[in-house]
Amino acid sequence: MNTPLIELRDISRTYRNGELATTVLTDVSLSIQPGEFVAIMGASGSGKSTLMNILGCLDKPSTGQYLFQGRDIAQLDKDALASLRRETFGFIFQSYNLIPSASATENVEVPAIYAGMPREARHRRAERLLTELGLGERLRNRPSQLSGGQQQRVSIARALMNDARVLLADEPTGALDSQSGKDVLALLKQLHERGKTVIVITHDPKVAAHADRLIEIADGQIIADSGSRSEQPAAPQSPAEEHPIRGLLGDTLEAVRMALRALRANLFRTVLTLLGIVIGVASVVVMLAVGNGAQKEVVDRISAMGTNLLLVRPGAPNTRRSVDGSTNTLMPEDAELVAQVDNVRAAVPEMSGRATLRFGNTDYQTSVTATSPDLPLARSWPVANGVFLDQQDNARYAAVTVLGQTVVNNLFGDQDPLGDYVLINNVPFQVIGVMSERGATPWGSDQDDVVLVPLNTGSLRLIGQRHLNTITVMVDDLGLADQTQEAVRQTLIQAHAGVEDFQIRNMASLIDNVAQTQNTFTVLLGSIAAISLLVGGIGVMNIMLVNVTERTREIGIRMATGARTRNILQQFIVEAMVVSAIGGALGVLFGLAFAAGLQALGTAIQFTSGPVILAFACAFATGLIFGFMPARKAAHLDPVVALNAD
């Protein structure tokens, strides 16, 4: 006697629910040879479906031994059992167990997907099987568009997709009309004649009569076994078609296709899930663009004032200017000394005060700055019209002035001010130039709201002081700025009898500090936006958990047709990642569009690839992270429990 294809030795199956134990099978022993047509018949609740689940490796016995071709099934792990179901068994269920969102062809292709058959090859085979079963005109129909008999034929085609050696049919005619039932039984008979081992589970003696061997079961025990009616050896089984095996890329692409189909089947819920990701990604893109734009604008404004500048101001370091003026220690002579230091291109003395200007019947209050001719050079601030102050103006205490654009607009409007006289604190000054428009400083003051006069003239006739408010030092070689700063410091300490009653600020260092502050601000904005992305990720996880719950039967179907743990895990992770990727792409587009709108309204925006890549990568990672737990839950479902889910 050859080794049996299937051999059960004293199999028992007990289900436990807390302390409650229900025994469904008790000491069942049987053997089935290759090529047999066996009917297992019993009343409802007799344990025949449980026996079928054990035979098909969907369930495991509580006790006893199941040998398949002499190999103990108990020694196989979950993926090895999936491989056995995929390559050896084909299931024909009473309730058909077709995937509702898939067409007839796609349903038939499922086992071949997990067998690694290329898409075109399995597509051709599925269509050929359906055509042979009389469904050539129903290839694109979904289960809801098929009759019960047609759905059962699709189920049979699916069982044959991987050329299964053993067909397990659970009440194959139970939900069919008489004619459809006869057709299905005829098909099973034909398949048996082609060498398939057919095991039919039924309660109907008429169905059991088509089998060559009848096994009766009652109360979980075999009570009768007729043995095979045929003395003839089984017909040889037709060899399975050979197909190249699809690689990892093919598996991933197939998972993406299934994910898109599943998401399309629940379009409204998918849109709501996408919305959370879109808002999160768009927030990251917009807020980082705003933060980077604000940083660039502030740094540019400071840079426009000159990055190669040292600002020398009165007062010892870390002290405030006193009320009695004791910190007013910088004098014009200090600027002359600083100008002689190596690597100093210009040293511009500045003193300032408030003044009232009058032209015609218009009065205007603004600030007056008394300075030297080097100010346009040091500040990179050219004259727009006319000329700037020169050394002769300073030497002869000339009553001439150069106006900022804001002053010109308020006093002269559209009139050209060159050559006209304005009263500054009731002293007439001739306008010889107009500065180019500069805009606001990073701290908000208007740089164009200023009147510039010669240093000596302003000191004597307008401001009434000799001490300076600032000495602006222009460094020639920025690489030597630190050394030059120290040289200026030592020069002034020596001139002030060893007392450091001044402080020096390096504009390059100021820019670095401002940039760091703005970076912190940008990170803060990005963190706030990331919270939106996190909320979107939680939404993805919730939806995927709902998906797993709603599609539990589909998961069972896939496991019954040979899906490994990693296949189920991959499918649901890919679904979450596809949602996140689509949401990320839409979020990036909406974020860029919104940021462009803000830019059109005057908000400082800086578009860079970094925030876009970061936001999209975060969305993708969100799908991976938040999709893992639902996917893991799906991958570890019990096949029998999943198949019986409502």
XYZ file of C-alpha atoms in Angstrom:
646
model
C 0.000 0.000 0.000
C 1.378 3.452 -0.924
C 1.808 6.112 1.713
C -1.592 7.839 2.152
C -1.895 11.356 0.875
C -3.745 12.282 4.077
C -3.682 10.359 7.347
C -5.381 11.330 10.599
C -4.507 9.485 13.808
C -6.789 9.927 16.808
C -7.580 13.557 16.018
C -9.588 15.546 18.567
C -10.564 19.228 18.493
C -11.703 21.168 21.550
C -12.598 24.856 21.589
C -12.211 26.797 24.800
C -13.936 29.976 25.877
C -12.589 30.774 29.316
C -13.376 27.771 31.485
C -15.962 26.462 29.023
C -14.619 23.657 26.770
C -16.517 22.273 23.754
C -15.249 19.113 22.068
C -16.182 18.974 18.373
C -14.079 16.015 17.176
C -13.125 12.935 19.200
C -10.493 10.358 18.217
C -11.004 10.664 14.481
C -8.749 8.415 12.403
C -8.830 8.027 8.635
C -6.573 7.862 5.605
C -7.182 9.132 2.085
C -5.204 7.972 -0.936
C -4.234 10.231 -3.859
C -6.980 10.529 -6.485
C -9.909 9.494 -4.252
C -13.336 11.117 -4.423
C -14.484 11.176 -0.775
C -17.736 12.447 0.701
C -17.820 13.215 4.410
C -21.480 13.276 5.396
C -23.104 14.290 8.624
C -25.837 16.399 10.131
C -25.358 20.023 11.112
C -23.101 20.239 14.175
C -21.615 16.800 13.630
C -18.090 18.245 13.236
C -17.687 17.741 9.488
C -16.759 21.408 8.757
C -14.223 21.353 11.578
C -12.781 18.188 10.063
C -12.514 19.911 6.694
C -10.715 22.870 8.256
C -8.198 20.508 9.829
C -7.750 18.594 6.561
C -7.125 21.899 4.726
C -4.654 23.138 7.367
C -6.914 26.034 8.269
C -7.203 24.704 11.813
C -5.051 22.548 14.059
C -6.181 19.550 16.102
C -6.064 19.787 19.883
C -4.692 16.249 20.126
C -3.686 13.520 17.709
C -1.526 13.521 14.607
C -2.145 14.764 11.068
C 0.232 13.403 8.440
C 0.315 14.754 4.883
C 2.305 12.420 2.628
C 3.894 11.077 5.788
C 4.879 14.516 7.105
C 3.600 15.647 10.497
C 1.689 18.895 10.020
C 2.350 19.880 13.641
C 5.977 20.484 12.720
C 5.086 23.187 10.185
C 5.019 26.893 11.075
C 2.377 29.352 9.866
C 4.136 30.157 6.599
C 4.779 26.484 5.828
C 1.082 25.776 6.376
C 0.251 28.704 4.083
C 2.555 27.198 1.469
C 0.747 23.856 1.774
C -2.646 25.530 1.367
C -1.351 27.520 -1.576
C 0.305 24.688 -3.488
C -1.762 21.645 -2.517
C -5.288 22.541 -1.401
C -8.095 24.284 -3.224
C -11.131 25.361 -1.201
C -14.692 25.507 -2.502
C -16.856 27.117 0.172
C -20.609 26.905 0.593
C -20.822 30.694 0.921
C -18.347 31.077 -1.998
C -16.115 33.455 0.038
C -15.343 35.777 -2.855
C -13.815 39.228 -2.332
C -16.693 41.668 -2.994
C -14.544 44.487 -4.401
C -12.733 42.232 -6.911
C -13.919 41.028 -10.304
C -14.345 37.357 -11.144
C -10.912 37.279 -12.776
C -9.271 39.042 -9.846
C -10.881 36.611 -7.387
C -9.555 33.645 -9.317
C -6.063 35.177 -9.469
C -5.693 35.460 -5.677
C -3.915 32.111 -5.049
C -1.512 32.775 -7.936
C -0.614 36.172 -6.489
C 0.745 34.497 -3.384
C 2.381 31.786 -5.472
C 4.443 34.474 -7.212
C 2.989 33.974 -10.685
C 3.561 37.023 -12.949
C 0.565 39.213 -13.576
C 0.106 38.479 -17.278
C 0.518 34.719 -16.798
C -2.003 34.456 -14.002
C -4.393 36.755 -15.838
C -4.357 34.456 -18.867
C -4.779 31.340 -16.720
C -7.661 32.844 -14.712
C -9.509 33.840 -17.882
C -8.954 30.398 -19.398
C -10.304 28.634 -16.283
C -13.360 30.871 -16.140
C -13.995 30.376 -19.834
C -13.759 26.585 -19.444
C -16.321 26.837 -16.632
C -18.728 28.807 -18.831
C -18.008 32.277 -17.461
C -16.168 33.723 -20.451
C -18.618 36.625 -20.632
C -18.481 37.354 -16.902
C -14.750 37.962 -16.458
C -15.118 41.570 -15.281
C -18.236 41.060 -13.180
C -18.048 41.422 -9.424
C -19.643 38.788 -7.134
C -22.742 40.927 -6.618
C -23.315 40.793 -10.391
C -23.187 36.979 -10.521
C -25.758 34.328 -9.638
C -25.095 31.756 -6.918
C -24.104 29.100 -9.439
C -21.778 31.501 -11.223
C -20.154 32.522 -7.946
C -19.586 28.857 -7.092
C -17.926 28.369 -10.482
C -15.644 31.310 -9.719
C -14.823 29.620 -6.411
C -13.981 26.383 -8.260
C -11.805 28.255 -10.752
C -9.970 29.854 -7.833
C -9.413 26.425 -6.274
C -7.877 25.262 -9.567
C -5.741 28.359 -10.135
C -2.569 26.849 -8.654
C -3.472 23.379 -9.977
C -4.268 22.136 -6.469
C -3.912 18.403 -5.896
C -6.684 18.291 -3.285
C -10.067 19.984 -3.648
C -11.996 20.546 -0.419
C -15.658 21.383 -1.087
C -17.795 22.419 1.884
C -21.488 21.981 1.019
C -20.759 22.963 -2.604
C -24.431 22.752 -3.612
C -26.045 23.935 -0.388
C -26.818 27.460 -1.636
C -27.608 26.534 -5.236
C -30.708 25.583 -7.168
C -31.000 21.991 -8.346
C -29.623 22.566 -11.842
C -26.657 24.622 -10.637
C -25.995 21.956 -8.008
C -25.914 19.234 -10.662
C -23.528 21.317 -12.782
C -21.159 21.807 -9.854
C -21.169 18.087 -8.996
C -20.485 17.257 -12.628
C -17.500 19.606 -12.555
C -16.151 17.952 -9.422
C -16.542 14.558 -11.078
C -14.603 15.754 -14.106
C -11.851 17.128 -11.913
C -11.632 13.814 -10.071
C -11.297 12.021 -13.396
C -8.406 14.348 -14.238
C -6.533 13.098 -11.176
C -7.622 15.475 -8.437
C -8.291 14.244 -4.935
C -11.787 15.541 -4.131
C -13.183 15.728 -0.605
C -16.796 16.889 -0.335
C -18.393 17.884 2.969
C -22.177 17.494 2.798
C -25.306 16.585 4.693
C -27.138 15.533 1.517
C -27.068 11.799 0.639
C -27.706 12.654 -3.027
C -24.523 14.707 -3.140
C -22.590 12.041 -1.241
C -23.750 9.437 -3.767
C -21.516 11.005 -6.432
C -18.407 10.131 -4.426
C -16.504 6.873 -4.640
C -16.148 6.727 -0.873
C -18.570 7.760 1.849
C -17.475 8.616 5.389
C -20.244 9.306 7.887
C -19.648 11.424 10.963
C -21.868 12.053 13.971
C -21.180 13.815 17.248
C -17.560 14.320 16.298
C -16.821 10.666 15.543
C -16.635 8.630 12.358
C -19.415 6.078 12.533
C -19.099 4.575 9.044
C -16.579 4.399 6.192
C -17.561 2.632 2.958
C -14.054 2.523 1.593
C -13.271 3.297 -2.027
C -15.769 2.021 -4.617
C -13.123 1.906 -7.302
C -10.384 -0.634 -7.653
C -8.716 1.416 -10.382
C -5.676 3.525 -9.591
C -6.138 7.241 -9.748
C -5.687 8.881 -13.120
C -2.446 10.739 -13.479
C -2.615 14.370 -12.489
C -1.890 16.874 -15.215
C 1.358 18.691 -14.554
C 1.105 22.228 -13.292
C 2.090 25.005 -15.644
C 5.526 26.451 -14.987
C 5.818 30.200 -14.563
C 8.723 32.396 -13.571
C 8.470 33.541 -9.966
C 7.843 37.192 -9.301
C 10.413 38.995 -7.183
C 10.123 41.440 -4.298
C 9.388 44.357 -6.625
C 6.541 42.410 -8.182
C 5.141 41.592 -4.728
C 5.234 45.260 -3.794
C 3.585 46.388 -7.028
C 0.873 43.794 -6.565
C 0.316 44.973 -2.997
C -0.012 48.545 -4.288
C -2.626 47.452 -6.856
C -4.634 45.625 -4.200
C -4.326 48.629 -1.903
C -5.650 51.015 -4.546
C -8.571 48.660 -5.245
C -9.415 48.414 -1.550
C -9.176 52.183 -1.079
C -11.359 52.786 -4.122
C -13.984 50.438 -2.716
C -14.358 52.749 0.337
C -13.814 56.050 -1.421
C -15.529 58.373 1.051
C -13.674 56.949 4.042
C -10.428 57.105 2.087
C -11.029 60.799 1.360
C -11.578 61.514 5.056
C -8.372 59.668 5.895
C -6.484 61.566 3.205
C -7.791 64.844 4.601
C -5.927 64.394 7.875
C -2.650 63.642 6.081
C -3.173 66.491 3.575
C -3.760 69.039 6.348
C -0.740 67.802 8.302
C 1.652 67.842 5.343
C 0.345 71.156 4.032
C 0.837 72.672 7.498
C 4.439 71.490 7.623
C 5.168 72.864 4.148
C 3.511 76.223 4.793
C 4.898 76.815 8.277
C 8.447 75.874 7.345
C 8.220 78.052 4.221
C 6.966 80.963 6.357
C 9.660 80.375 8.984
C 12.433 80.144 6.413
C 11.080 83.187 4.615
C 10.979 85.225 7.820
C 14.523 84.152 8.635
C 15.772 85.079 5.176
C 14.053 88.457 5.294
C 15.527 89.345 8.699
C 19.001 88.150 7.761
C 18.833 89.985 4.421
C 17.854 93.207 6.133
C 20.682 92.936 8.605
C 23.040 91.938 5.817
C 21.912 94.996 3.854
C 23.193 97.090 6.737
C 26.586 95.472 6.201
C 27.995 92.206 7.443
C 31.542 93.539 7.489
C 30.763 96.163 10.104
C 31.767 96.703 13.708
C 29.490 98.949 15.748
C 31.248 100.818 18.535
C 28.909 102.349 21.119
C 29.530 104.186 24.374
C 29.113 102.481 27.715
C 30.974 99.604 29.284
C 29.937 96.089 28.175
C 26.708 94.787 29.759
C 25.727 98.224 31.114
C 23.079 100.718 30.141
C 23.650 104.346 29.347
C 23.204 106.427 32.477
C 20.910 109.416 32.781
C 23.728 111.898 33.510
C 25.587 110.943 30.357
C 28.555 109.385 32.114
C 28.650 106.685 29.429
C 28.870 109.222 26.596
C 32.548 108.569 26.141
C 32.996 108.305 22.367
C 34.333 111.405 20.658
C 35.023 112.290 16.986
C 38.731 111.854 17.692
C 38.051 108.192 18.537
C 36.703 107.651 15.038
C 39.886 109.177 13.592
C 42.014 106.776 15.664
C 39.962 103.753 14.669
C 40.256 104.702 10.985
C 44.036 104.217 11.280
C 43.771 100.586 12.493
C 44.900 97.944 10.003
C 42.123 96.329 7.961
C 39.738 99.225 8.714
C 38.442 100.698 5.487
C 36.312 103.406 7.050
C 35.290 104.599 10.490
C 32.071 106.626 10.396
C 31.191 108.767 13.435
C 27.496 109.300 14.096
C 25.551 111.440 16.525
C 21.799 111.732 16.403
C 18.875 113.616 17.828
C 15.304 114.622 17.130
C 14.370 117.672 15.088
C 11.372 119.418 13.537
C 11.550 120.124 9.797
C 9.477 122.701 7.970
C 8.962 123.234 4.266
C 6.306 125.681 3.237
C 3.376 125.137 5.556
C 4.332 121.527 6.419
C 6.045 120.523 9.643
C 7.529 117.101 10.175
C 9.379 115.518 13.092
C 12.163 113.073 12.388
C 15.652 112.088 13.489
C 18.778 113.953 12.477
C 22.081 112.143 12.099
C 25.319 114.070 11.935
C 27.924 111.964 10.166
C 30.905 111.859 7.807
C 31.153 111.404 4.018
C 31.980 107.682 4.394
C 28.481 106.687 5.543
C 27.213 105.594 2.076
C 30.309 103.391 1.709
C 30.077 101.800 5.150
C 26.320 101.280 5.026
C 26.181 100.282 1.342
C 23.561 102.996 0.979
C 23.940 104.999 -2.251
C 22.485 108.410 -3.036
C 19.491 108.257 -5.378
C 19.512 111.908 -6.449
C 22.031 114.689 -5.991
C 25.251 114.288 -4.002
C 26.255 113.261 -0.499
C 28.073 115.292 2.117
C 31.828 115.828 1.601
C 34.804 116.840 3.743
C 34.532 120.510 2.785
C 30.922 120.593 4.004
C 32.138 119.300 7.351
C 35.159 121.597 7.541
C 33.189 124.775 6.843
C 30.172 123.809 8.963
C 27.991 123.978 5.865
C 24.206 124.051 6.348
C 23.488 121.333 3.812
C 21.466 118.145 4.184
C 20.672 114.837 2.503
C 17.154 113.513 3.113
C 15.747 110.025 3.422
C 12.907 109.007 1.100
C 10.260 109.036 3.854
C 11.117 112.646 4.773
C 10.951 113.663 1.108
C 7.538 112.048 0.706
C 6.119 113.798 3.766
C 7.557 117.262 3.079
C 7.727 117.516 -0.706
C 5.331 114.876 -2.036
C 6.036 114.540 -5.757
C 8.121 117.733 -5.891
C 11.888 117.493 -6.478
C 13.559 118.723 -3.247
C 17.066 119.290 -4.683
C 18.168 122.902 -4.233
C 15.287 123.807 -1.933
C 15.765 124.905 1.673
C 14.160 123.298 4.685
C 14.130 124.612 8.244
C 15.642 122.179 10.707
C 14.899 123.458 14.216
C 14.410 126.844 12.516
C 17.885 126.716 10.887
C 17.742 126.798 7.053
C 19.501 123.868 5.343
C 19.825 123.370 1.608
C 18.875 119.935 0.258
C 21.764 118.587 -1.844
C 20.765 114.920 -2.093
C 18.167 112.213 -1.556
C 19.146 108.748 -0.320
C 17.919 105.572 -2.051
C 15.016 103.797 -0.437
C 16.184 101.404 2.284
C 13.036 100.135 4.035
C 12.571 99.046 7.641
C 15.188 97.534 9.901
C 14.684 93.983 11.263
C 13.388 95.545 14.467
C 10.835 97.640 12.595
C 12.234 101.200 12.453
C 12.084 103.113 9.185
C 15.623 103.679 7.859
C 14.336 106.205 5.307
C 12.906 108.487 8.011
C 16.169 110.369 8.553
C 17.961 113.664 7.862
C 21.744 113.536 7.329
C 23.945 116.575 7.979
C 27.719 117.145 8.291
C 29.154 116.008 11.637
C 30.436 119.417 12.768
C 27.313 121.247 11.575
C 24.987 118.890 13.397
C 27.057 118.940 16.581
C 27.180 122.740 16.760
C 23.896 123.940 15.281
C 21.357 121.108 15.814
C 22.245 118.466 18.390
C 24.372 120.479 20.759
C 26.796 117.770 21.821
C 30.290 116.572 21.018
C 30.045 112.918 22.014
C 29.064 110.276 19.482
C 26.258 107.772 19.589
C 28.013 105.271 17.339
C 31.153 104.676 15.368
C 30.471 102.387 12.411
C 33.661 100.585 11.444
C 33.896 98.998 7.987
C 36.277 96.032 7.895
C 38.205 95.500 4.676
C 38.851 91.718 5.004
C 35.932 89.988 6.697
C 38.122 86.979 7.431
C 40.134 89.142 9.816
C 37.067 90.686 11.479
C 37.769 89.182 14.907
C 41.411 90.331 14.904
C 40.354 93.782 13.709
C 37.726 93.981 16.445
C 40.359 93.271 19.084
C 42.735 95.833 17.526
C 39.996 98.500 17.610
C 39.243 97.574 21.214
C 42.881 97.927 22.285
C 43.230 101.238 20.407
C 40.234 102.753 22.184
C 41.249 101.387 25.610
C 44.633 103.038 25.172
C 42.996 106.300 24.077
C 40.662 106.176 27.088
C 43.474 105.797 29.614
C 43.013 102.055 30.009
C 39.267 102.202 30.647
C 36.920 100.088 28.529
C 33.969 102.447 28.547
C 32.585 101.322 25.230
C 31.281 98.154 23.629
C 31.801 96.642 20.191
C 29.267 94.547 18.313
C 30.251 92.429 15.343
C 27.451 92.473 12.759
C 28.490 89.054 11.413
C 28.006 87.593 14.904
C 24.672 89.381 15.152
C 23.519 87.709 11.952
C 24.538 84.324 13.331
C 22.593 84.965 16.526
C 19.540 86.128 14.604
C 19.768 83.107 12.304
C 19.913 80.780 15.307
C 16.904 82.500 16.843
C 14.993 82.212 13.596
C 15.960 78.559 13.305
C 14.454 77.989 16.735
C 11.334 79.806 15.614
C 11.163 77.686 12.448
C 11.576 74.484 14.454
C 8.746 75.653 16.710
C 6.492 76.248 13.718
C 7.482 72.903 12.250
C 6.754 71.167 15.551
C 3.292 72.693 15.693
C 2.672 71.553 12.127
C 4.016 68.095 12.954
C 1.256 67.748 15.531
C -1.234 68.015 12.675
C 0.671 65.293 10.860
C 0.607 63.156 13.999
C -3.153 63.572 14.253
C -3.429 62.550 10.608
C -1.305 59.478 11.354
C -3.602 58.483 14.202
C -6.489 58.838 11.763
C -4.716 56.459 9.379
C -4.270 53.917 12.160
C -7.927 54.163 13.176
C -9.123 53.702 9.613
C -6.790 50.766 9.070
C -8.068 49.136 12.256
C -11.608 49.585 10.936
C -10.439 48.112 7.624
C -9.073 45.049 9.372
C -12.338 44.597 11.268
C -14.522 45.040 8.204
C -12.332 42.885 5.977
C -11.689 40.050 8.392
C -13.436 37.561 6.098
C -11.337 38.779 3.158
C -8.204 38.196 5.248
C -9.439 34.680 5.961
C -10.014 34.102 2.240
C -6.499 35.234 1.442
C -5.053 32.996 4.157
C -7.074 30.034 2.872
C -5.692 30.614 -0.614
C -2.102 30.631 0.602
C -1.252 34.121 1.842
C 1.739 34.090 4.174
C 1.935 36.202 7.308
C 4.189 38.655 5.503
C 1.741 38.900 2.581
C -1.070 40.060 4.856
C 1.301 42.297 6.798
C 2.617 43.783 3.566
C -0.843 44.339 2.135
C -2.145 46.429 5.021
C 1.119 48.306 5.547
C 1.182 49.147 1.850
C -2.434 50.330 2.038
C -1.525 52.673 4.889
C 1.567 53.857 3.017
C -0.381 54.398 -0.198
C -2.912 56.524 1.693
C -0.082 58.480 3.297
C 1.809 58.853 0.019
C -1.246 60.136 -1.835
C -2.110 62.396 1.103
C 1.514 63.548 1.276
C 1.620 64.428 -2.419
C -1.679 66.308 -2.217
C -0.539 67.999 0.989
C 2.663 69.178 -0.673
C 0.706 70.587 -3.637
C -1.857 72.335 -1.415
C 0.896 73.581 0.910
C 2.904 75.066 -1.968
C -0.238 76.637 -3.432
C -1.224 78.149 -0.076
C 2.308 79.419 0.525
C 2.310 80.980 -2.961
C -0.941 82.731 -2.063
C 0.598 84.109 1.121
C 3.595 85.273 -0.876
C 1.301 87.097 -3.299
C -0.255 88.864 -0.298
C 3.166 90.091 0.830
C 4.223 87.466 3.385
C 7.895 86.544 3.267
C 8.080 82.995 1.897
C 11.102 80.929 0.982
C 10.519 77.822 -1.116
C 13.142 75.148 -0.613
C 13.165 71.457 -1.370
C 14.048 70.531 2.229
C 10.643 71.169 3.865
C 8.837 69.535 0.934
C 10.969 66.387 1.100
C 10.735 66.380 4.899
C 6.950 66.715 4.907
C 6.478 63.988 2.294
C 8.944 61.685 4.046
C 7.141 62.243 7.346
C 3.824 61.390 5.705
C 5.312 58.228 4.250
C 6.835 57.300 7.606
C 3.474 58.006 9.236
C 1.867 55.380 7.024
C 4.579 52.881 7.893
C 4.480 53.512 11.644
C 0.748 53.881 12.135
C -0.092 51.162 9.633
C 2.060 48.556 11.326
C -0.164 47.745 14.310
C -3.350 47.197 12.248
C -1.340 45.210 9.702
C 0.184 43.071 12.435
C -3.277 42.432 13.861
C -4.494 41.332 10.432
C -1.478 39.098 9.805
C -1.952 37.197 13.060
C -5.649 36.435 12.684
C -6.643 32.792 12.860
C -7.737 31.644 9.362
C -10.818 29.764 10.612
C -11.951 32.629 12.844
C -11.394 35.114 10.020
C -13.367 33.026 7.504
C -16.320 32.754 9.877
C -16.398 36.482 10.678
C -19.614 38.323 9.901
